[in-house]
XYZ file of C-alpha atoms in Angstrom:
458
model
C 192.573 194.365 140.949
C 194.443 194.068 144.377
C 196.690 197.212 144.149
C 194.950 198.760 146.864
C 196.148 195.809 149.451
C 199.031 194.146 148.268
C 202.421 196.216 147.215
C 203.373 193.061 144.945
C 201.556 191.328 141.896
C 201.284 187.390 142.646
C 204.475 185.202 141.531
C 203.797 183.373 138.039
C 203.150 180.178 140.245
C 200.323 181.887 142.000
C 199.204 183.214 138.322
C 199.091 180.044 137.269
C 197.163 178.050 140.287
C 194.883 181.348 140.583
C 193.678 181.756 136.932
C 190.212 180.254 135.843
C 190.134 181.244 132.678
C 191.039 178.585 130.387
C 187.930 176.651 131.795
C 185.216 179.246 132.970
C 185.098 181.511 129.664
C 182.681 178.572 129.152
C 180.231 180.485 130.938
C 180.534 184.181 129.155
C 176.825 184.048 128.314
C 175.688 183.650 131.828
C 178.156 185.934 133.150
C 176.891 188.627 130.614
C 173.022 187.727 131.132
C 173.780 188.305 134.711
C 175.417 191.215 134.616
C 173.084 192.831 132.813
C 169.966 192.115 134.834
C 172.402 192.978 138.111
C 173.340 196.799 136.047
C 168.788 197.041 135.167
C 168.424 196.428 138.667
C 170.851 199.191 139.905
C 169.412 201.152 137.252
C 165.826 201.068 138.170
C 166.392 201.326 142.359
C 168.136 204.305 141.517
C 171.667 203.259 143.194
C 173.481 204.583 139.858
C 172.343 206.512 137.270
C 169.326 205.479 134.719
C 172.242 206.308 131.756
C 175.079 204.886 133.077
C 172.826 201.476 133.494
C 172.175 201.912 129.907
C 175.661 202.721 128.746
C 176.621 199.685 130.263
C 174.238 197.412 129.036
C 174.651 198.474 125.866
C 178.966 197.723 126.762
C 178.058 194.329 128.068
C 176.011 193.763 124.250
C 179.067 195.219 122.629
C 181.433 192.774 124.600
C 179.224 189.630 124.216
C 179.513 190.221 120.221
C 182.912 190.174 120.480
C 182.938 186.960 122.415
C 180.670 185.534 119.409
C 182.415 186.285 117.431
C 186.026 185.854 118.586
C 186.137 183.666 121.554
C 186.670 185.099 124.801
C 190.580 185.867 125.218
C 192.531 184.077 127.824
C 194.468 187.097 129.730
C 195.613 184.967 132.744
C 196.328 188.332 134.566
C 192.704 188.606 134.355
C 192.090 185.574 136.241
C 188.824 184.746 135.077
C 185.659 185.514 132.689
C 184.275 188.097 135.482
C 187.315 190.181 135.333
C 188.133 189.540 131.786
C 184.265 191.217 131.082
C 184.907 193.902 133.289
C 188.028 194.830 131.709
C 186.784 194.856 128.637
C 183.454 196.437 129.472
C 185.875 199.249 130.222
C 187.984 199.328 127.534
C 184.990 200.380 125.305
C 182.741 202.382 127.812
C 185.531 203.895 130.194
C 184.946 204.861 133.822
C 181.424 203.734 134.029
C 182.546 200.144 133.472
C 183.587 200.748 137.711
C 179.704 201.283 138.434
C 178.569 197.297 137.542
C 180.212 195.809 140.667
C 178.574 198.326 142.520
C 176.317 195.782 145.427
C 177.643 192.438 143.976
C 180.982 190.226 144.651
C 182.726 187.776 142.445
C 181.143 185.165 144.931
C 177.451 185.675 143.753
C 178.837 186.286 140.609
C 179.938 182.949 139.655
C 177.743 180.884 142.298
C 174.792 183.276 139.503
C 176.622 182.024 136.553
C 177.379 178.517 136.934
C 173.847 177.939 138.546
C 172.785 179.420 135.014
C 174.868 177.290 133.135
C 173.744 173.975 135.569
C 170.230 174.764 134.796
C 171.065 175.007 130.457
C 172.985 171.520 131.148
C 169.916 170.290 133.007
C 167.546 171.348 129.976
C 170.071 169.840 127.239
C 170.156 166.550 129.333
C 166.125 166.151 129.620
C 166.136 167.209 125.922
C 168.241 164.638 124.749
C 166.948 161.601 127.178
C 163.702 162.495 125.105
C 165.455 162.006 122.177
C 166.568 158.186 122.810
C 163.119 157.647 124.812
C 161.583 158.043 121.367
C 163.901 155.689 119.794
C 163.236 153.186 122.276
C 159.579 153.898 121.876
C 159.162 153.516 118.541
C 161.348 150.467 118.330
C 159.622 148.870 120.961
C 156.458 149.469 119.309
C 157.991 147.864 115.808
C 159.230 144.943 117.913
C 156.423 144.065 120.590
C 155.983 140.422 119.540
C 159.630 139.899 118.547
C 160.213 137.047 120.995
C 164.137 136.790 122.716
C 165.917 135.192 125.396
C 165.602 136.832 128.975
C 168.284 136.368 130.800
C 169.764 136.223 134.523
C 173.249 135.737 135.544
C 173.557 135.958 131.737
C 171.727 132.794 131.279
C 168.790 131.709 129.356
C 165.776 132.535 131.497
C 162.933 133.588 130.414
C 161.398 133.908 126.586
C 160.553 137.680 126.773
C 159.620 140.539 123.660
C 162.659 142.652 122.766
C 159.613 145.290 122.779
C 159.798 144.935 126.359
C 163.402 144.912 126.916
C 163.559 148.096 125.458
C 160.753 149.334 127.046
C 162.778 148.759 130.389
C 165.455 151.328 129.476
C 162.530 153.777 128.569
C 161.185 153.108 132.640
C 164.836 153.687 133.074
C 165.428 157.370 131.080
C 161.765 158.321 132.751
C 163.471 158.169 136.002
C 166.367 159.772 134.384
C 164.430 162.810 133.539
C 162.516 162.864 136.632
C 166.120 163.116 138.478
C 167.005 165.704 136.289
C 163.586 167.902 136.519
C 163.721 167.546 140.630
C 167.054 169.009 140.499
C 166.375 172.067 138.135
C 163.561 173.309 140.610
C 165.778 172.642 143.911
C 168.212 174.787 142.180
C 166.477 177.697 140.520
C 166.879 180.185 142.881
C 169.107 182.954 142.274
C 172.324 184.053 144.612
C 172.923 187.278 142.587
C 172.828 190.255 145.224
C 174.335 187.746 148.131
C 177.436 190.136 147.933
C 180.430 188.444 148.951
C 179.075 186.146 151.998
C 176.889 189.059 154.051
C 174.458 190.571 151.524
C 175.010 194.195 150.731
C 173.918 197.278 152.555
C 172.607 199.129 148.971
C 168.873 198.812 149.060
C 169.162 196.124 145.651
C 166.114 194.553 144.682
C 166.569 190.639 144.192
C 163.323 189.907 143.259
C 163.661 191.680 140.198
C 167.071 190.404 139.272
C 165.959 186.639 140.001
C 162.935 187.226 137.611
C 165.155 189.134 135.050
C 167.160 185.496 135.109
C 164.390 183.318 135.014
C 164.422 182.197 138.747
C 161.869 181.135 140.670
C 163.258 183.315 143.877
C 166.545 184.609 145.438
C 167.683 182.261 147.913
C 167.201 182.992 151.449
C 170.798 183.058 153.050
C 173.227 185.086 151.854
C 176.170 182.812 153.401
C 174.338 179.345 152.062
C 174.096 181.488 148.530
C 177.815 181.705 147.911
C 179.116 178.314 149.367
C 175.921 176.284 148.177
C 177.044 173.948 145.181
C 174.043 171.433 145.478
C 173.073 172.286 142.236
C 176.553 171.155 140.550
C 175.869 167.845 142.652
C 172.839 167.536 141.931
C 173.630 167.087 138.504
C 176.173 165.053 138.561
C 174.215 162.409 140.813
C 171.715 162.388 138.056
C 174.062 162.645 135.112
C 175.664 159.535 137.041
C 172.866 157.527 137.040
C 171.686 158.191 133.789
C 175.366 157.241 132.416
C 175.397 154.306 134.494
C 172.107 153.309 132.758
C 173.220 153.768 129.362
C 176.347 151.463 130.063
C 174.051 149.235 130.688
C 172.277 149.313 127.429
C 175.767 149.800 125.448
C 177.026 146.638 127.307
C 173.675 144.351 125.617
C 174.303 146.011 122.645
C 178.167 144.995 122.430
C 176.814 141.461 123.762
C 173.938 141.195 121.134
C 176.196 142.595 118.376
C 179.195 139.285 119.222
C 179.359 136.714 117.041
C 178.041 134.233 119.489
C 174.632 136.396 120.044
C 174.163 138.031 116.769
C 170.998 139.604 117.885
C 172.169 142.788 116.566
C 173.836 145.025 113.523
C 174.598 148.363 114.142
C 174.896 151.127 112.315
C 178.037 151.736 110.229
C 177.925 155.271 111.344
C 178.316 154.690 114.804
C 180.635 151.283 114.086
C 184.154 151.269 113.136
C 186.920 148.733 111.666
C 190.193 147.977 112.294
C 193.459 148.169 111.028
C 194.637 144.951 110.192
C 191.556 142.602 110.688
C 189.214 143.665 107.667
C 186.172 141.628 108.820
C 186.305 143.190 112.067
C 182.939 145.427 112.774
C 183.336 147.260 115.872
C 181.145 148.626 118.518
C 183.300 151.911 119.568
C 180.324 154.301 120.232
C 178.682 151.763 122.438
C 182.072 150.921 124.411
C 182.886 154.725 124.325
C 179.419 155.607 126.307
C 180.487 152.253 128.988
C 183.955 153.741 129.368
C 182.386 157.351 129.895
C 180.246 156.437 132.550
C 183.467 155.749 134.634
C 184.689 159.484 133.786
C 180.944 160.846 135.034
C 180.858 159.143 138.339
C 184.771 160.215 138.779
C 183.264 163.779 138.239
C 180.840 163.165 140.933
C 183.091 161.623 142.878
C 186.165 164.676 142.488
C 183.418 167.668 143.279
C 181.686 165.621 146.376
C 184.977 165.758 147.800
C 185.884 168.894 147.276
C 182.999 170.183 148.946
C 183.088 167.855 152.030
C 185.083 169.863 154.387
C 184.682 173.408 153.691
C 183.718 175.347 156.259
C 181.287 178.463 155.178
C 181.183 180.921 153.335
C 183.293 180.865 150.130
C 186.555 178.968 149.864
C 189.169 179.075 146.772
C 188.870 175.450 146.226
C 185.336 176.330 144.869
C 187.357 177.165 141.899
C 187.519 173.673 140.950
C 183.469 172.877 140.635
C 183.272 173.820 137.245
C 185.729 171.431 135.743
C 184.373 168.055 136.422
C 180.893 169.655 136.214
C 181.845 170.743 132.140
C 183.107 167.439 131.270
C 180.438 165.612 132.485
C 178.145 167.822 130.723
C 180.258 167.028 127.504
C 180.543 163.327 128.132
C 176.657 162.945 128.663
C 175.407 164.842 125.835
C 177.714 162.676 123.417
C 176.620 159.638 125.385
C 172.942 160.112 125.048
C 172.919 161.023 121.370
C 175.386 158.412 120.430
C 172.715 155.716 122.019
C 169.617 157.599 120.839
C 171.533 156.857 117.252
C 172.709 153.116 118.049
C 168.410 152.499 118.996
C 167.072 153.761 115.922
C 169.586 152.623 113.395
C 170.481 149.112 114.878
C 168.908 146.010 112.486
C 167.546 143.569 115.260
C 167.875 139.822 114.024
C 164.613 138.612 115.016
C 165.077 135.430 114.030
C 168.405 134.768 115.614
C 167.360 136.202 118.861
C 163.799 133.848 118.540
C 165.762 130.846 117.971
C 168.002 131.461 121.154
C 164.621 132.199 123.525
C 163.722 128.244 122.351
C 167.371 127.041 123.933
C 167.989 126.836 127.786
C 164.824 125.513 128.641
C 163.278 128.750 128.734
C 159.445 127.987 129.244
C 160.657 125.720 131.947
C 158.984 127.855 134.602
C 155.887 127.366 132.249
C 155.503 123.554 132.676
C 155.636 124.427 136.497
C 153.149 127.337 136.400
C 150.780 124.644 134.008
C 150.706 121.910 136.771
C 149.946 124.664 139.232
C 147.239 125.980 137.427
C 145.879 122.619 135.751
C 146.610 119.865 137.881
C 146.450 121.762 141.477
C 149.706 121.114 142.376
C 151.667 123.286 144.800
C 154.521 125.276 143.087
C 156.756 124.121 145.266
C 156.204 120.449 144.273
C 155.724 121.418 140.257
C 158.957 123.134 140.319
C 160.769 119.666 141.313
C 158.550 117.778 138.427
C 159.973 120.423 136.351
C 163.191 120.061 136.887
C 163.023 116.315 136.707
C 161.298 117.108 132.953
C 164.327 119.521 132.383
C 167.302 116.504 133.116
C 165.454 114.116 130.630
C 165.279 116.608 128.056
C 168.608 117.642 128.279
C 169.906 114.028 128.277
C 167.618 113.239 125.082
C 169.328 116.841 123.721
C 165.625 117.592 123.067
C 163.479 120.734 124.025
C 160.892 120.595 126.650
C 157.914 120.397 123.912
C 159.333 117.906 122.002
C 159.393 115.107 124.944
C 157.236 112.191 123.801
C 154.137 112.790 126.177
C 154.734 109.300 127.809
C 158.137 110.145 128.938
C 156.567 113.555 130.656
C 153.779 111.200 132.265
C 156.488 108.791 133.625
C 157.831 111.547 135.486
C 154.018 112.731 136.657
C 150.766 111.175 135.929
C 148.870 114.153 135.808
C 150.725 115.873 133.209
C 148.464 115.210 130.265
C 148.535 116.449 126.086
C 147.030 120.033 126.981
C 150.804 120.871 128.649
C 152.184 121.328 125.026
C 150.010 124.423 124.314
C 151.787 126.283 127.366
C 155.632 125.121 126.191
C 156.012 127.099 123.419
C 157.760 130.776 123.264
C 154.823 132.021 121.633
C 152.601 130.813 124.483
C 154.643 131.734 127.285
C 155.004 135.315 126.360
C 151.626 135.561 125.571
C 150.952 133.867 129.053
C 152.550 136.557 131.019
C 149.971 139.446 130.363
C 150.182 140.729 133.988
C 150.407 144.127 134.384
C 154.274 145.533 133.215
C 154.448 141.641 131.980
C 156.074 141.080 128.654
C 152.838 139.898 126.833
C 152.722 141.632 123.628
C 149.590 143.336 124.322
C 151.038 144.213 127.493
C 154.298 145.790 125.881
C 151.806 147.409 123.237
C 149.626 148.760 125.678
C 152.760 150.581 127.346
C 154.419 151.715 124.270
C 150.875 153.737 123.592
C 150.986 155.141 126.961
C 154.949 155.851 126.609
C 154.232 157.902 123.355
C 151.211 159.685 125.150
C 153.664 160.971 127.332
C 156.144 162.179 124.373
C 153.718 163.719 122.494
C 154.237 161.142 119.641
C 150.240 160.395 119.145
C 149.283 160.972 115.763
């Protein structure tokens, strides 16, 4: 490929740092989709001939079957899948193979490619997000008056529906998707036809190649075209916060499936054992999708500082976007479908989890929000009466609706036998109807919106 400028081939170090094979053969499709709308275009603008575009085309099908059916070889000489295609191209088509690089360099080339591939990743993640938003969905729906413990700092609360809870991690994967659908229009613009870093003085036609590709436009600066990886960023920021979100949701679900909560059973499929402790039931997929959240924003992290300092236009270290941006890709898609899986097969104890939402004190905050509304006292003041009515329960080892009435009038005379009809789980869910509250017509009323948006309605 060099012959013309160097008099030596590179050492077997520089073979080995230089080569980008092993990773980006991952994105033969693109390269081959590309190439062949860049060869139409030279084709129909009459910079080669109409018959060697077609000859070539037809070499680029003829190489892409191979590929299916073989794997792309790793020829390290080759350095990477451009070259690799191109050498094979000519193999079976001769000569002609030359004309394809005609107006393009291997800098819009793979900045074409990988924003291809980027854009399939960003599809595949909004496809699968989908996927576990209709688990949660229809879950939620099953369990909108399933009363639980709400918790902060990990402590009894709140009594909320586990219909809402999981309604939270469907706001959650919205915003997920939204992330995910922003980026895929920021970065659907096509580079092909920037040339190395200048543009090209053949009269090319990017219009046609960016609609051949499915782009909304070519970009607008040829320098910004091949040293722009925004879109591989882009992606990871959202593929960072959506793993970071469903660590979140594998860490309750390794919590609710303990012992000491019981809240949960998982599925056997996505469980496993041990190998000396035959009780043991563990939660692998779930920790697996917490620990891989860690890898995701490392990905983020390794590419955001490989492009901090480089100066325009294209610099070798550029080599090293694809990488981090592949196994992110990888870790998310197994991540996502491992907790779409966990949602619809997990057995929620409903019972247990009811049972725990009457511990703690939980409608504590309802005693204070009664006085407020019933006896006109300001919250300030109810929330000490409260917490006085809190202590003597605790030292009687009794729950707040099971004080004798007298003992909650010694504490304040205006508390009177209506109070017990607000202290009950029941009551204080179905209290909190505001709007996003966790009233179970208020979690119903969301889940029918949610499946609006899906496309679930019957």
């Amino acid at each position: 490929m060099w012959g013309g400028r160097f008099a030596a081939g590179p050492s077997a170090i520089m073979r080995e740092i230089n080569a980008s094979i092993p990773f980006d053969k991952a994105l033969w499709r693109q390269d081959i989709a590309a190439s062949k709308a860049h060869v139409a275009m030279l084709g129909a603008t009459g910079i080669i001939e109409a018959e060697d575009a077609r000859t070539i085309a037809g070499g680029l099908d003829a190489v892409a079957a191979e590929y299916e059916a073989d794997g792309v070889p790793e020829d390290w000489d080759l350095e990477d899948i451009h070259m690799t295609t191109e050498s094979r191209l000519a193999v079976l088509i001769g000569p002609v193979a030359g004309r394809l690089h005609t107006a393009r360099s291997r800098n819009d080339q793979v900045a074409t490619d990988f924003r291809l591939w980027v854009r399939d990743a960003f599809d595949q993640a909004d496809a699968g997000l989908a996927v576990l938003q209709q688990a949660l969905v229809t879950r939620a729906g099953e369990h909108a008056g399933s009363i639980m413990p709400g918790f902060t700092h990990l402590q009894t609360a709140q009594p909320v529906t586990l219909g809402h809870h999981l309604m939270a991690y469907y706001e959650m994967t919205a915003r997920d998707r939204s992330r995910f659908a922003d980026a895929r229009v920021r970065s659907n613009k096509s580079p092909l036809g920037a040339a190395a870093l200048a543009g090209t003085g053949f009269a090319i036609d990017r219009f046609m190649t960016a609609e051949a590709l499915g782009f909304d436009a070519p970009t607008a600066n040829s320098l910004d075209s091949v040293s722009d990886r925004d879109f591989a960023i882009d992606y990871l920021m959202a593929a960072a916060q959506t793993s970071l979100h469903l660590s979140r949701l594998a860490e309750e679900l390794i919590l609710w499936a303990s012992q000491p909560f019981g809240f949960v059973v998982l599925p056997d499929s996505l469980s496993t054992g041990s190998s000396i402790m035959p009780q043991k039931k563990n939660p692998d997929a779930a920790e697996l999708v917490r620990g891989h959240s860690g890898r995701i924003v490392g990905a983020l992290t390794s590419l955001m500082i490989t492009m901090k300092g480089l100066p325009l236009a294209y610099s070798k270290d550029m080599q090293d976007d694809k990488p981090p941006v592949f196994e992110a890709a990888g870790l998310l898609t197994l991540s996502i479908a491992a907790m779409a899986g966990m949602i619809a097969g997990a057995t929620f104890r409903t019972q247990r989890m009811r049972a725990a939402a009457e511990l703690g004190y939980a409608t504590a905050t309802d005693l204070a929000d009664w006085l407020v509304r019933q006896a006109g006292i300001p919250f300030r003041e109810a929330h000490h009466i409260t917490g006085s009515a809190v202590k003597l329960a605790e030292s009687r080892g009794l729950p707040l609706d099971q004080l004798p009435l007298g003992d909650l009038q010694a504490i304040d005379a205006r508390i009177d036998e209506r109070v017990y009809a607000a202290l009950s789980v029941e009551a204080s869910v179905a209290a909190r109807a505001s709007h996003g509250g966790t009233a179970p017509a208020e979690v119903r009323k969301r889940v029918a919106e949610a499946r609006l948006a899906l496309g679930l309605e019957d």
